[in-house]
């Protein structure tokens, strides 16, 4: 197969599709085929976005959401890493606790959000707690997975050469498990961010999520789209940034 | 492959209960659950404010009261209906998009990046748009659930369709199989394991989407009642309702997981194709 030319064609189809979608959207917006409240024209969204970037409102809300993300992630990372380490270093502990944690994670935690709101109120603390809970599970599960999958031979060799617990952790377990653990941290951070946005939407005063909802309820869709665009950009930025970070910890030639 | 870092137990031989805890994993797991519930029960009576957190016994006591309310039963059944419809639509849509995209190298190369691009958009940010477009009734919950559930299905169907061997397709075609027969007898059986893996992930995602939308805005659905109970400081009822929802989620997840096990029993473990991400 002539893969060179078909690769070029595939790229052309992708660009063409996205461009056609945008043109159609713009055309529909300009000709007022769709109610601007339901779908504002791309140009209107673009100018709102530019205007928004010059005011401080965007950054105030971004700061609130970021603060919630950082605190929630730190709590989740501290709890997930330590618990995951203690569970994962014992084979029996892994057998007992891993299915329990995986089982709880299989339930969509979003149904417990009303409990978080009741307990922590509608301020930032309920978002921090909710984001931390969601981020905790990928972190703890990956830490358990990473630690328990360290090649048995490394552990035995280190033991035979007289490594103590600290040396075992520092020199054997941590380096060998790090790629898997870092993957868990990345997934936890992304899930934490999205769940914080989601909980802000359902009940919140400040933050990007509640701002999107407030604008939607005020039928100010052009500005709402600008906010949504901003959150999407931010999420993609977060994801690519963390992926690059993760790539630095990957085992060379591992391919994962 | 797992590591036993702890030295074998050499200290004084433990007594019966401890030995059982240290050797019988299932027993230990149940013990952990009971321990957590007990801790919760005790904390519920001492540390926590009864207006905000209720102990397990109060939740169980509130279950009959909550479940005897016809409005609650209606709300639960509406949520169940939304979940089933959304999951079914995600399955059908995933197959309709995934098979044509995955079967040919060229369609995969051109369409897969577009699908991944759409998948990388955090859908929770566009939840208000779904309400704007589909209204506050069931339609918006179903649509939001489909938007979550369809991507894992599409990606796994693509991965499954890619594993269909060209030789099998050629053989079927040369023996005069029609397009439908090829689909029914060659392509679908080939991608069963990966399809069901996608369905399992799709079910989890559908649950998330539908419940998120339900909590976001609801007129007489589950979201309405959780809000009502928490605002009227009736935590036992709210915890009972959340328990019902959790049970519904577990049952749906488990159904799909069992179906996956049944459908792929003839495959050796670890043979199933991975999602292309």
Short mmCIF file of C-alpha atoms in Angstrom, two decimals:
data_model
loop_
_atom_site.label_atom_id
_atom_site.label_comp_id
_atom_site.label_asym_id
_atom_site.label_seq_id
_atom_site.Cartn_x
_atom_site.Cartn_y
_atom_site.Cartn_z
CA UNK A 1 0.00 0.00 0.00
CA UNK A 2 1.18 3.47 -0.76
CA UNK A 3 1.12 4.69 2.82
CA UNK A 4 2.93 7.95 2.19
CA UNK A 5 0.30 9.41 -0.11
CA UNK A 6 -2.65 7.96 1.83
CA UNK A 7 -1.25 9.49 5.04
CA UNK A 8 -1.28 12.85 3.32
CA UNK A 9 -4.85 12.26 2.12
CA UNK A 10 -5.98 11.25 5.58
CA UNK A 11 -4.57 14.49 6.99
CA UNK A 12 -6.36 16.45 4.27
CA UNK A 13 -9.67 14.79 5.15
CA UNK A 14 -9.21 15.65 8.84
CA UNK A 15 -8.38 19.28 8.19
CA UNK A 16 -11.17 19.51 5.63
CA UNK A 17 -13.71 18.06 8.03
CA UNK A 18 -12.87 20.45 10.84
CA UNK A 19 -12.75 23.42 8.44
CA UNK A 20 -16.11 22.47 6.90
CA UNK A 21 -17.65 22.18 10.34
CA UNK A 22 -16.41 25.64 11.27
CA UNK A 23 -17.55 27.18 7.98
CA UNK A 24 -20.99 25.61 8.37
CA UNK A 25 -21.22 26.90 11.94
CA UNK A 26 -20.11 30.37 10.87
CA UNK A 27 -22.51 30.38 7.91
CA UNK A 28 -25.41 29.28 10.08
CA UNK A 29 -24.53 31.95 12.62
CA UNK A 30 -24.19 34.74 10.07
CA UNK A 31 -27.41 33.88 8.27
CA UNK A 32 -29.20 33.47 11.61
CA UNK A 33 -30.27 29.93 10.72
CA UNK A 34 -29.84 28.91 14.34
CA UNK A 35 -31.00 30.91 17.31
CA UNK A 36 -27.93 32.70 18.67
CA UNK A 37 -28.97 31.75 22.21
CA UNK A 38 -28.70 28.06 21.35
CA UNK A 39 -25.52 28.32 19.27
CA UNK A 40 -23.69 31.64 19.02
CA UNK A 41 -21.66 32.33 15.89
CA UNK A 42 -17.96 31.49 16.15
CA UNK A 43 -16.94 35.10 15.54
CA UNK A 44 -19.07 36.30 18.44
CA UNK A 45 -17.48 33.68 20.68
CA UNK A 46 -14.02 34.65 19.48
CA UNK A 47 -14.51 38.35 20.29
CA UNK A 48 -16.02 37.50 23.67
CA UNK A 49 -12.98 35.36 24.34
CA UNK A 50 -10.62 38.21 23.49
CA UNK A 51 -12.63 40.61 25.62
CA UNK A 52 -12.70 38.13 28.48
CA UNK A 53 -8.95 37.64 28.44
CA UNK A 54 -8.54 41.35 29.12
CA UNK A 55 -10.73 41.48 32.20
CA UNK A 56 -9.91 40.11 35.62
CA UNK A 57 -13.13 38.08 36.06
CA UNK A 58 -11.71 35.11 34.16
CA UNK A 59 -8.58 34.99 36.30
CA UNK A 60 -10.51 35.32 39.56
CA UNK A 61 -12.56 32.25 38.69
CA UNK A 62 -9.56 30.41 37.31
CA UNK A 63 -7.71 31.08 40.55
CA UNK A 64 -10.53 29.63 42.65
CA UNK A 65 -10.71 26.48 40.53
CA UNK A 66 -6.92 26.14 40.46
CA UNK A 67 -6.70 26.49 44.23
CA UNK A 68 -9.32 23.77 44.63
CA UNK A 69 -7.46 21.55 42.16
CA UNK A 70 -4.08 22.00 43.84
CA UNK A 71 -5.40 21.33 47.35
CA UNK A 72 -7.58 18.42 46.25
CA UNK A 73 -4.75 16.89 44.26
CA UNK A 74 -2.26 17.25 47.11
CA UNK A 75 -4.65 15.53 49.52
CA UNK A 76 -5.36 12.76 47.02
CA UNK A 77 -1.67 12.30 46.22
CA UNK A 78 -0.61 12.17 49.86
CA UNK A 79 -3.35 9.69 50.79
CA UNK A 80 -3.12 7.64 47.59
CA UNK A 81 0.66 7.31 47.51
CA UNK A 82 1.08 6.38 51.16
CA UNK A 83 -1.86 3.99 51.27
CA UNK A 84 -0.90 2.51 47.92
CA UNK A 85 2.66 1.95 49.10
CA UNK A 86 1.66 0.17 52.28
CA UNK A 87 -0.92 -1.98 50.49
CA UNK A 88 1.21 -2.70 47.44
CA UNK A 89 4.36 -3.78 49.26
CA UNK A 90 2.58 -6.76 50.75
CA UNK A 91 1.24 -9.37 48.39
CA UNK A 92 -1.54 -10.32 50.76
CA UNK A 93 -2.49 -6.69 51.34
CA UNK A 94 -2.83 -6.26 47.59
CA UNK A 95 -5.10 -9.30 47.33
CA UNK A 96 -7.31 -8.04 50.16
CA UNK A 97 -7.53 -4.31 49.49
CA UNK A 98 -7.13 -3.88 45.74
CA UNK A 99 -10.54 -5.40 44.82
CA UNK A 100 -12.22 -3.32 47.54
CA UNK A 101 -10.77 -0.07 46.22
CA UNK A 102 -11.43 -1.02 42.60
CA UNK A 103 -14.99 -1.96 43.56
CA UNK A 104 -15.67 1.41 45.16
CA UNK A 105 -14.16 3.17 42.15
CA UNK A 106 -16.53 1.26 39.86
CA UNK A 107 -19.43 3.14 41.45
CA UNK A 108 -19.77 6.58 39.88
CA UNK A 109 -18.67 8.74 42.82
CA UNK A 110 -20.72 11.62 41.45
CA UNK A 111 -23.81 10.14 43.14
CA UNK A 112 -22.17 10.90 46.51
CA UNK A 113 -21.81 14.57 45.61
CA UNK A 114 -24.98 15.58 47.54
CA UNK A 115 -23.35 14.10 50.66
CA UNK A 116 -20.21 16.16 50.08
CA UNK A 117 -22.34 19.27 49.65
CA UNK A 118 -24.27 18.53 52.81
CA UNK A 119 -21.13 17.90 54.83
CA UNK A 120 -18.75 20.53 53.46
CA UNK A 121 -21.19 23.21 52.31
CA UNK A 122 -21.36 24.76 48.84
CA UNK A 123 -18.08 26.65 49.17
CA UNK A 124 -14.68 25.54 47.88
CA UNK A 125 -14.16 22.89 50.58
CA UNK A 126 -16.79 20.54 49.13
CA UNK A 127 -15.11 20.80 45.72
CA UNK A 128 -11.71 20.13 47.22
CA UNK A 129 -13.04 17.07 49.05
CA UNK A 130 -14.93 15.83 45.99
CA UNK A 131 -11.97 16.35 43.64
CA UNK A 132 -9.64 14.71 46.15
CA UNK A 133 -11.93 11.68 46.41
CA UNK A 134 -12.14 11.26 42.66
CA UNK A 135 -8.39 11.77 42.19
CA UNK A 136 -7.52 9.43 45.06
CA UNK A 137 -8.65 6.22 43.35
CA UNK A 138 -6.51 6.24 40.18
CA UNK A 139 -3.52 7.28 42.31
CA UNK A 140 -3.91 4.58 44.93
CA UNK A 141 -4.77 1.86 42.39
CA UNK A 142 -1.80 2.71 40.18
CA UNK A 143 0.54 2.93 43.17
CA UNK A 144 -0.58 -0.52 44.32
CA UNK A 145 -0.23 -1.81 40.77
CA UNK A 146 3.18 -0.24 40.30
CA UNK A 147 4.66 -1.39 43.59
CA UNK A 148 3.25 -4.91 43.42
CA UNK A 149 4.44 -5.45 39.86
CA UNK A 150 8.09 -4.75 40.56
CA UNK A 151 10.05 -7.71 39.27
CA UNK A 152 10.50 -10.24 42.05
CA UNK A 153 14.15 -10.77 41.16
CA UNK A 154 15.11 -7.16 41.88
CA UNK A 155 13.55 -7.38 45.32
CA UNK A 156 15.24 -10.66 46.14
CA UNK A 157 18.62 -9.49 44.94
CA UNK A 158 18.34 -6.30 47.00
CA UNK A 159 17.29 -8.29 50.06
CA UNK A 160 20.13 -10.76 49.57
CA UNK A 161 22.58 -7.87 49.44
CA UNK A 162 21.20 -6.64 52.73
CA UNK A 163 19.04 -3.66 51.73
CA UNK A 164 16.89 -2.26 54.51
CA UNK A 165 13.33 -0.97 54.01
CA UNK A 166 14.38 2.58 53.20
CA UNK A 167 17.00 1.47 50.71
CA UNK A 168 14.54 -0.99 49.19
CA UNK A 169 12.03 1.82 48.69
CA UNK A 170 14.51 4.42 47.51
CA UNK A 171 16.65 2.27 45.21
CA UNK A 172 14.39 -0.54 44.00
CA UNK A 173 10.64 -0.05 44.44
CA UNK A 174 10.39 3.64 43.63
CA UNK A 175 12.44 3.65 40.41
CA UNK A 176 10.79 0.47 39.14
CA UNK A 177 7.26 1.55 39.99
CA UNK A 178 7.59 5.21 39.11
CA UNK A 179 6.23 5.09 35.52
CA UNK A 180 3.02 3.41 36.66
CA UNK A 181 2.67 5.70 39.67
CA UNK A 182 3.20 8.81 37.56
CA UNK A 183 0.50 7.60 35.18
CA UNK A 184 -1.84 7.33 38.16
CA UNK A 185 -0.94 10.86 39.26
CA UNK A 186 -1.63 12.20 35.77
CA UNK A 187 -5.02 10.46 35.50
CA UNK A 188 -5.86 11.55 39.05
CA UNK A 189 -5.05 15.17 38.28
CA UNK A 190 -7.19 15.22 35.12
CA UNK A 191 -10.12 13.43 36.78
CA UNK A 192 -9.78 15.74 39.77
CA UNK A 193 -9.93 18.81 37.55
CA UNK A 194 -13.00 17.59 35.67
CA UNK A 195 -14.84 16.53 38.82
CA UNK A 196 -14.11 19.91 40.41
CA UNK A 197 -15.54 21.67 37.35
CA UNK A 198 -18.54 19.33 37.47
CA UNK A 199 -19.20 19.89 41.16
CA UNK A 200 -18.88 23.64 40.70
CA UNK A 201 -21.55 23.39 38.03
CA UNK A 202 -23.95 21.44 40.19
CA UNK A 203 -23.55 23.67 43.24
CA UNK A 204 -21.09 26.46 43.55
CA UNK A 205 -20.52 30.14 44.05
CA UNK A 206 -17.15 30.81 42.47
CA UNK A 207 -14.97 29.01 40.00
CA UNK A 208 -15.04 28.32 36.28
CA UNK A 209 -17.77 25.68 36.46
CA UNK A 210 -20.27 27.84 38.31
CA UNK A 211 -19.47 30.77 36.02
CA UNK A 212 -20.33 28.66 32.95
CA UNK A 213 -23.65 27.68 34.52
CA UNK A 214 -24.47 31.24 35.59
CA UNK A 215 -23.86 32.57 32.08
CA UNK A 216 -25.94 29.76 30.61
CA UNK A 217 -28.82 30.55 32.89
CA UNK A 218 -28.56 34.21 31.95
CA UNK A 219 -28.80 33.13 28.28
CA UNK A 220 -25.46 34.83 27.68
CA UNK A 221 -24.32 31.95 25.52
CA UNK A 222 -21.58 33.73 23.63
CA UNK A 223 -19.72 34.44 26.85
CA UNK A 224 -20.53 30.97 28.15
CA UNK A 225 -18.96 29.48 25.03
CA UNK A 226 -15.90 31.64 25.63
CA UNK A 227 -15.59 30.22 29.15
CA UNK A 228 -16.16 26.67 27.92
CA UNK A 229 -13.49 27.20 25.28
CA UNK A 230 -11.13 28.44 27.96
CA UNK A 231 -11.76 25.41 30.19
CA UNK A 232 -11.26 23.05 27.26
CA UNK A 233 -7.97 24.76 26.37
CA UNK A 234 -6.90 24.57 29.97
CA UNK A 235 -7.77 20.87 30.24
CA UNK A 236 -5.87 20.08 27.04
CA UNK A 237 -2.91 22.13 28.30
CA UNK A 238 -3.00 20.26 31.60
CA UNK A 239 -3.19 16.93 29.83
CA UNK A 240 -0.33 17.56 27.41
CA UNK A 241 1.81 19.11 30.14
CA UNK A 242 1.33 16.10 32.38
CA UNK A 243 1.90 13.71 29.46
CA UNK A 244 5.26 15.33 28.81
CA UNK A 245 6.08 15.05 32.49
CA UNK A 246 5.03 11.41 32.41
CA UNK A 247 7.19 10.70 29.36
CA UNK A 248 10.23 11.82 31.33
CA UNK A 249 9.61 9.06 33.86
CA UNK A 250 8.89 6.31 31.36
CA UNK A 251 11.28 3.38 31.23
CA UNK A 252 13.35 3.81 28.05
CA UNK A 253 12.20 1.42 25.37
CA UNK A 254 9.22 0.30 27.43
CA UNK A 255 6.84 1.69 24.84
CA UNK A 256 4.12 2.48 27.37
CA UNK B 1 4.95 -11.48 39.50
CA UNK B 2 3.87 -9.95 42.76
CA UNK B 3 6.35 -9.30 45.48
CA UNK B 4 6.30 -10.58 48.99
CA UNK B 5 8.52 -8.07 50.63
CA UNK B 6 7.50 -8.91 54.13
CA UNK B 7 9.45 -11.75 55.64
CA UNK B 8 7.41 -14.85 56.33
CA UNK B 9 5.59 -14.61 59.62
CA UNK B 10 8.05 -15.95 62.11
CA UNK B 11 6.84 -14.35 65.31
CA UNK B 12 4.61 -16.15 67.78
CA UNK B 13 1.93 -18.11 65.90
CA UNK B 14 -1.22 -15.95 65.86
CA UNK B 15 -4.51 -17.10 67.28
CA UNK B 16 -7.49 -18.35 65.23
CA UNK B 17 -9.13 -15.08 64.14
CA UNK B 18 -5.85 -13.41 63.27
CA UNK B 19 -4.65 -16.45 61.37
CA UNK B 20 -7.90 -16.47 59.36
CA UNK B 21 -7.51 -12.74 58.67
CA UNK B 22 -3.97 -13.27 57.50
CA UNK B 23 -4.71 -16.21 55.23
CA UNK B 24 -8.28 -15.97 53.93
CA UNK B 25 -8.46 -12.95 51.59
CA UNK B 26 -12.25 -13.00 51.20
CA UNK B 27 -12.73 -13.23 54.96
CA UNK B 28 -10.32 -10.33 55.45
CA UNK B 29 -12.11 -8.27 52.80
CA UNK B 30 -15.49 -8.75 54.48
CA UNK B 31 -13.87 -7.95 57.82
CA UNK B 32 -12.55 -4.67 56.40
CA UNK B 33 -16.03 -3.73 55.15
CA UNK B 34 -17.61 -4.55 58.52
CA UNK B 35 -14.87 -2.63 60.31
CA UNK B 36 -15.47 0.47 58.18
CA UNK B 37 -19.25 0.27 58.71
CA UNK B 38 -18.75 -0.14 62.46
CA UNK B 39 -16.40 2.83 62.56
CA UNK B 40 -18.95 4.87 60.62
CA UNK B 41 -21.73 3.76 62.96
CA UNK B 42 -19.76 4.74 66.06
CA UNK B 43 -18.63 8.04 64.54
CA UNK B 44 -22.20 8.73 63.47
CA UNK B 45 -23.32 8.53 67.09
CA UNK B 46 -20.43 10.46 68.58
CA UNK B 47 -18.37 12.68 66.29
CA UNK B 48 -20.62 13.60 63.38
CA UNK B 49 -23.55 15.94 63.53
CA UNK B 50 -26.73 13.94 62.96
CA UNK B 51 -28.08 16.72 60.74
CA UNK B 52 -25.36 16.04 58.18
CA UNK B 53 -24.18 12.44 58.36
CA UNK B 54 -26.25 9.46 59.34
CA UNK B 55 -24.91 6.15 60.60
CA UNK B 56 -25.59 2.98 58.55
CA UNK B 57 -28.34 1.82 60.92
CA UNK B 58 -30.31 5.04 60.36
CA UNK B 59 -29.88 4.67 56.59
CA UNK B 60 -31.25 1.13 56.65
CA UNK B 61 -34.12 2.31 58.83
CA UNK B 62 -34.90 5.06 56.32
CA UNK B 63 -34.88 2.73 53.30
CA UNK B 64 -38.52 1.52 53.63
CA UNK B 65 -39.73 5.09 54.14
CA UNK B 66 -37.89 6.30 51.03
CA UNK B 67 -38.81 3.32 48.86
CA UNK B 68 -42.49 3.43 49.79
CA UNK B 69 -42.79 6.93 48.33
CA UNK B 70 -44.24 6.46 44.81
CA UNK B 71 -42.52 9.66 43.65
CA UNK B 72 -39.11 8.25 44.58
CA UNK B 73 -39.86 4.95 42.85
CA UNK B 74 -40.88 6.92 39.78
CA UNK B 75 -37.69 8.98 39.91
CA UNK B 76 -35.55 5.87 40.29
CA UNK B 77 -37.26 4.16 37.37
CA UNK B 78 -36.86 7.28 35.21
CA UNK B 79 -33.12 7.27 35.95
CA UNK B 80 -32.95 3.56 35.14
CA UNK B 81 -34.79 4.17 31.87
CA UNK B 82 -32.41 7.01 30.97
CA UNK B 83 -29.40 4.79 31.69
CA UNK B 84 -30.68 1.88 29.61
CA UNK B 85 -31.68 4.04 26.63
CA UNK B 86 -28.40 5.98 26.74
CA UNK B 87 -26.37 2.78 26.93
CA UNK B 88 -28.31 1.20 24.05
CA UNK B 89 -27.82 4.30 21.88
CA UNK B 90 -24.11 4.37 22.75
CA UNK B 91 -23.84 0.71 21.72
CA UNK B 92 -25.67 1.16 18.41
CA UNK B 93 -23.91 4.43 17.60
CA UNK B 94 -20.54 2.98 18.56
CA UNK B 95 -21.03 0.02 16.21
CA UNK B 96 -22.35 2.18 13.36
CA UNK B 97 -19.36 4.52 13.57
CA UNK B 98 -16.70 2.08 14.74
CA UNK B 99 -17.07 -0.75 12.21
CA UNK B 100 -16.77 1.32 9.01
CA UNK B 101 -13.94 3.36 10.52
CA UNK B 102 -12.02 0.37 11.82
CA UNK B 103 -12.34 -2.00 8.87
CA UNK B 104 -10.18 -0.05 6.42
CA UNK B 105 -6.77 1.35 7.12
CA UNK B 106 -7.53 4.55 5.30
CA UNK B 107 -10.77 5.36 7.15
CA UNK B 108 -9.03 4.58 10.44
CA UNK B 109 -6.16 6.91 9.65
CA UNK B 110 -8.44 9.75 8.61
CA UNK B 111 -11.27 9.43 11.15
CA UNK B 112 -9.58 8.11 14.30
CA UNK B 113 -7.69 11.35 15.07
CA UNK B 114 -10.95 13.28 14.70
CA UNK B 115 -12.68 10.93 17.13
CA UNK B 116 -9.81 11.22 19.59
CA UNK B 117 -9.94 15.00 19.24
CA UNK B 118 -13.64 15.01 20.11
CA UNK B 119 -12.98 12.58 22.96
CA UNK B 120 -10.30 14.84 24.43
CA UNK B 121 -12.84 17.62 25.00
CA UNK B 122 -13.83 17.47 28.67
CA UNK B 123 -17.54 16.83 28.21
CA UNK B 124 -18.53 18.08 31.63
CA UNK B 125 -17.80 21.62 30.43
CA UNK B 126 -20.51 21.40 27.80
CA UNK B 127 -23.18 20.00 30.13
CA UNK B 128 -25.12 23.31 30.17
CA UNK B 129 -25.29 23.15 26.36
CA UNK B 130 -27.02 19.78 26.53
CA UNK B 131 -29.66 21.26 28.81
CA UNK B 132 -29.96 24.26 26.49
CA UNK B 133 -30.42 22.04 23.45
CA UNK B 134 -32.34 19.08 24.86
CA UNK B 135 -34.31 20.65 27.68
CA UNK B 136 -34.50 19.75 31.35
CA UNK B 137 -36.35 16.46 30.85
CA UNK B 138 -34.98 12.99 30.12
CA UNK B 139 -33.68 13.86 26.65
CA UNK B 140 -30.76 15.93 27.94
CA UNK B 141 -29.70 13.21 30.40
CA UNK B 142 -29.85 10.55 27.70
CA UNK B 143 -27.93 12.73 25.26
CA UNK B 144 -25.26 13.53 27.85
CA UNK B 145 -25.00 9.85 28.81
CA UNK B 146 -24.58 8.88 25.15
CA UNK B 147 -21.90 11.53 24.68
CA UNK B 148 -19.96 9.89 27.51
CA UNK B 149 -20.64 6.26 26.69
CA UNK B 150 -20.19 6.26 22.94
CA UNK B 151 -16.45 7.02 22.85
CA UNK B 152 -15.16 3.94 24.69
CA UNK B 153 -17.47 1.81 22.50
CA UNK B 154 -16.27 3.44 19.26
CA UNK B 155 -12.59 3.15 20.20
CA UNK B 156 -12.87 -0.50 21.19
CA UNK B 157 -14.96 -1.39 18.14
CA UNK B 158 -12.28 0.23 15.96
CA UNK B 159 -9.60 -1.75 17.79
CA UNK B 160 -11.65 -4.92 17.36
CA UNK B 161 -12.36 -4.34 13.68
CA UNK B 162 -8.65 -3.82 13.09
CA UNK B 163 -7.91 -7.31 14.37
CA UNK B 164 -10.14 -8.91 11.73
CA UNK B 165 -7.70 -10.79 9.55
CA UNK B 166 -7.72 -9.81 5.90
CA UNK B 167 -7.33 -13.47 4.93
CA UNK B 168 -10.60 -14.35 6.64
CA UNK B 169 -12.40 -11.56 4.82
CA UNK B 170 -10.93 -12.64 1.50
CA UNK B 171 -11.85 -16.27 2.17
CA UNK B 172 -15.43 -15.37 3.07
CA UNK B 173 -15.75 -13.16 0.01
CA UNK B 174 -14.32 -15.76 -2.34
CA UNK B 175 -16.80 -18.30 -1.00
CA UNK B 176 -19.54 -15.91 -2.03
CA UNK B 177 -20.59 -14.44 1.32
CA UNK B 178 -22.76 -11.36 1.14
CA UNK B 179 -21.81 -8.18 2.96
CA UNK B 180 -24.27 -8.93 5.73
CA UNK B 181 -22.98 -12.49 6.08
CA UNK B 182 -19.41 -11.22 6.33
CA UNK B 183 -20.48 -8.79 9.03
CA UNK B 184 -22.49 -11.38 10.91
CA UNK B 185 -20.15 -14.38 10.58
CA UNK B 186 -16.65 -12.92 10.37
CA UNK B 187 -16.41 -9.36 11.67
CA UNK B 188 -18.71 -9.48 14.69
CA UNK B 189 -17.35 -12.73 16.17
CA UNK B 190 -13.83 -11.43 15.68
CA UNK B 191 -14.38 -8.27 17.64
CA UNK B 192 -16.58 -9.68 20.40
CA UNK B 193 -13.97 -9.50 23.22
CA UNK B 194 -12.96 -5.98 22.40
CA UNK B 195 -16.58 -4.90 21.89
CA UNK B 196 -17.50 -6.14 25.34
CA UNK B 197 -14.46 -4.49 26.90
CA UNK B 198 -15.73 -1.29 25.27
CA UNK B 199 -19.24 -1.92 26.58
CA UNK B 200 -17.91 -2.29 30.13
CA UNK B 201 -16.07 1.04 29.90
CA UNK B 202 -19.04 2.54 28.07
CA UNK B 203 -21.43 1.51 30.84
CA UNK B 204 -19.24 3.16 33.48
CA UNK B 205 -19.06 6.32 31.36
CA UNK B 206 -22.83 6.30 30.65
CA UNK B 207 -23.55 6.03 34.37
CA UNK B 208 -21.30 9.01 35.00
CA UNK B 209 -22.90 11.09 32.25
CA UNK B 210 -26.51 10.36 33.13
CA UNK B 211 -26.06 10.80 36.88
CA UNK B 212 -24.05 14.00 36.42
CA UNK B 213 -26.78 15.48 34.23
CA UNK B 214 -29.44 14.22 36.62
CA UNK B 215 -27.77 15.99 39.56
CA UNK B 216 -27.14 19.12 37.51
CA UNK B 217 -30.74 19.85 36.68
CA UNK B 218 -33.72 17.72 37.44
CA UNK B 219 -37.46 18.13 37.59
CA UNK B 220 -38.79 15.39 39.82
CA UNK B 221 -35.85 13.05 39.08
CA UNK B 222 -33.20 11.71 41.40
CA UNK B 223 -31.32 15.01 41.44
CA UNK B 224 -34.44 16.82 42.63
CA UNK B 225 -34.92 14.51 45.59
CA UNK B 226 -31.28 14.47 46.70
CA UNK B 227 -31.42 18.25 46.75
CA UNK B 228 -34.76 18.24 48.55
CA UNK B 229 -33.52 15.87 51.25
CA UNK B 230 -30.27 17.70 51.85
CA UNK B 231 -31.96 21.08 51.99
CA UNK B 232 -34.57 19.81 54.42
CA UNK B 233 -31.83 18.28 56.64
CA UNK B 234 -33.06 14.72 56.22
CA UNK B 235 -29.72 12.94 55.69
CA UNK B 236 -30.97 9.38 56.39
CA UNK B 237 -33.37 9.66 53.44
CA UNK B 238 -30.69 11.15 51.20
CA UNK B 239 -28.15 8.49 52.15
CA UNK B 240 -30.80 5.83 51.49
CA UNK B 241 -31.50 7.28 48.06
CA UNK B 242 -27.78 7.45 47.25
CA UNK B 243 -27.47 3.82 48.38
CA UNK B 244 -30.22 2.83 45.93
CA UNK B 245 -28.40 4.65 43.13
CA UNK B 246 -25.10 3.00 44.05
CA UNK B 247 -26.81 -0.40 43.99
CA UNK B 248 -28.28 0.37 40.57
CA UNK B 249 -24.83 1.34 39.30
CA UNK B 250 -23.24 -1.80 40.73
CA UNK B 251 -25.92 -4.05 39.20
CA UNK B 252 -25.59 -2.46 35.75
CA UNK B 253 -21.78 -2.57 35.88
CA UNK B 254 -21.81 -6.16 37.04
CA UNK B 255 -24.28 -7.22 34.32
CA UNK B 256 -22.02 -5.90 31.60
CA UNK B 257 -18.91 -7.35 33.26
CA UNK B 258 -20.50 -10.80 33.39
CA UNK B 259 -21.63 -10.51 29.79
CA UNK B 260 -18.03 -9.64 28.91
CA UNK B 261 -16.74 -12.71 30.72
CA UNK B 262 -19.26 -14.97 28.98
CA UNK B 263 -18.62 -13.48 25.58
CA UNK B 264 -14.86 -13.87 25.73
CA UNK B 265 -14.53 -17.16 27.59
CA UNK B 266 -12.99 -18.82 24.55
CA UNK B 267 -10.23 -16.26 24.35
CA UNK B 268 -7.14 -16.82 26.40
CA UNK B 269 -6.59 -14.14 28.98
CA UNK B 270 -4.66 -11.09 27.89
CA UNK B 271 -5.28 -11.80 24.24
CA UNK B 272 -7.93 -9.13 23.83
CA UNK B 273 -6.94 -6.06 21.90
CA UNK B 274 -6.24 -2.90 23.79
CA UNK B 275 -8.05 0.34 23.21
CA UNK B 276 -6.02 2.31 20.68
CA UNK B 277 -5.34 5.17 23.04
#
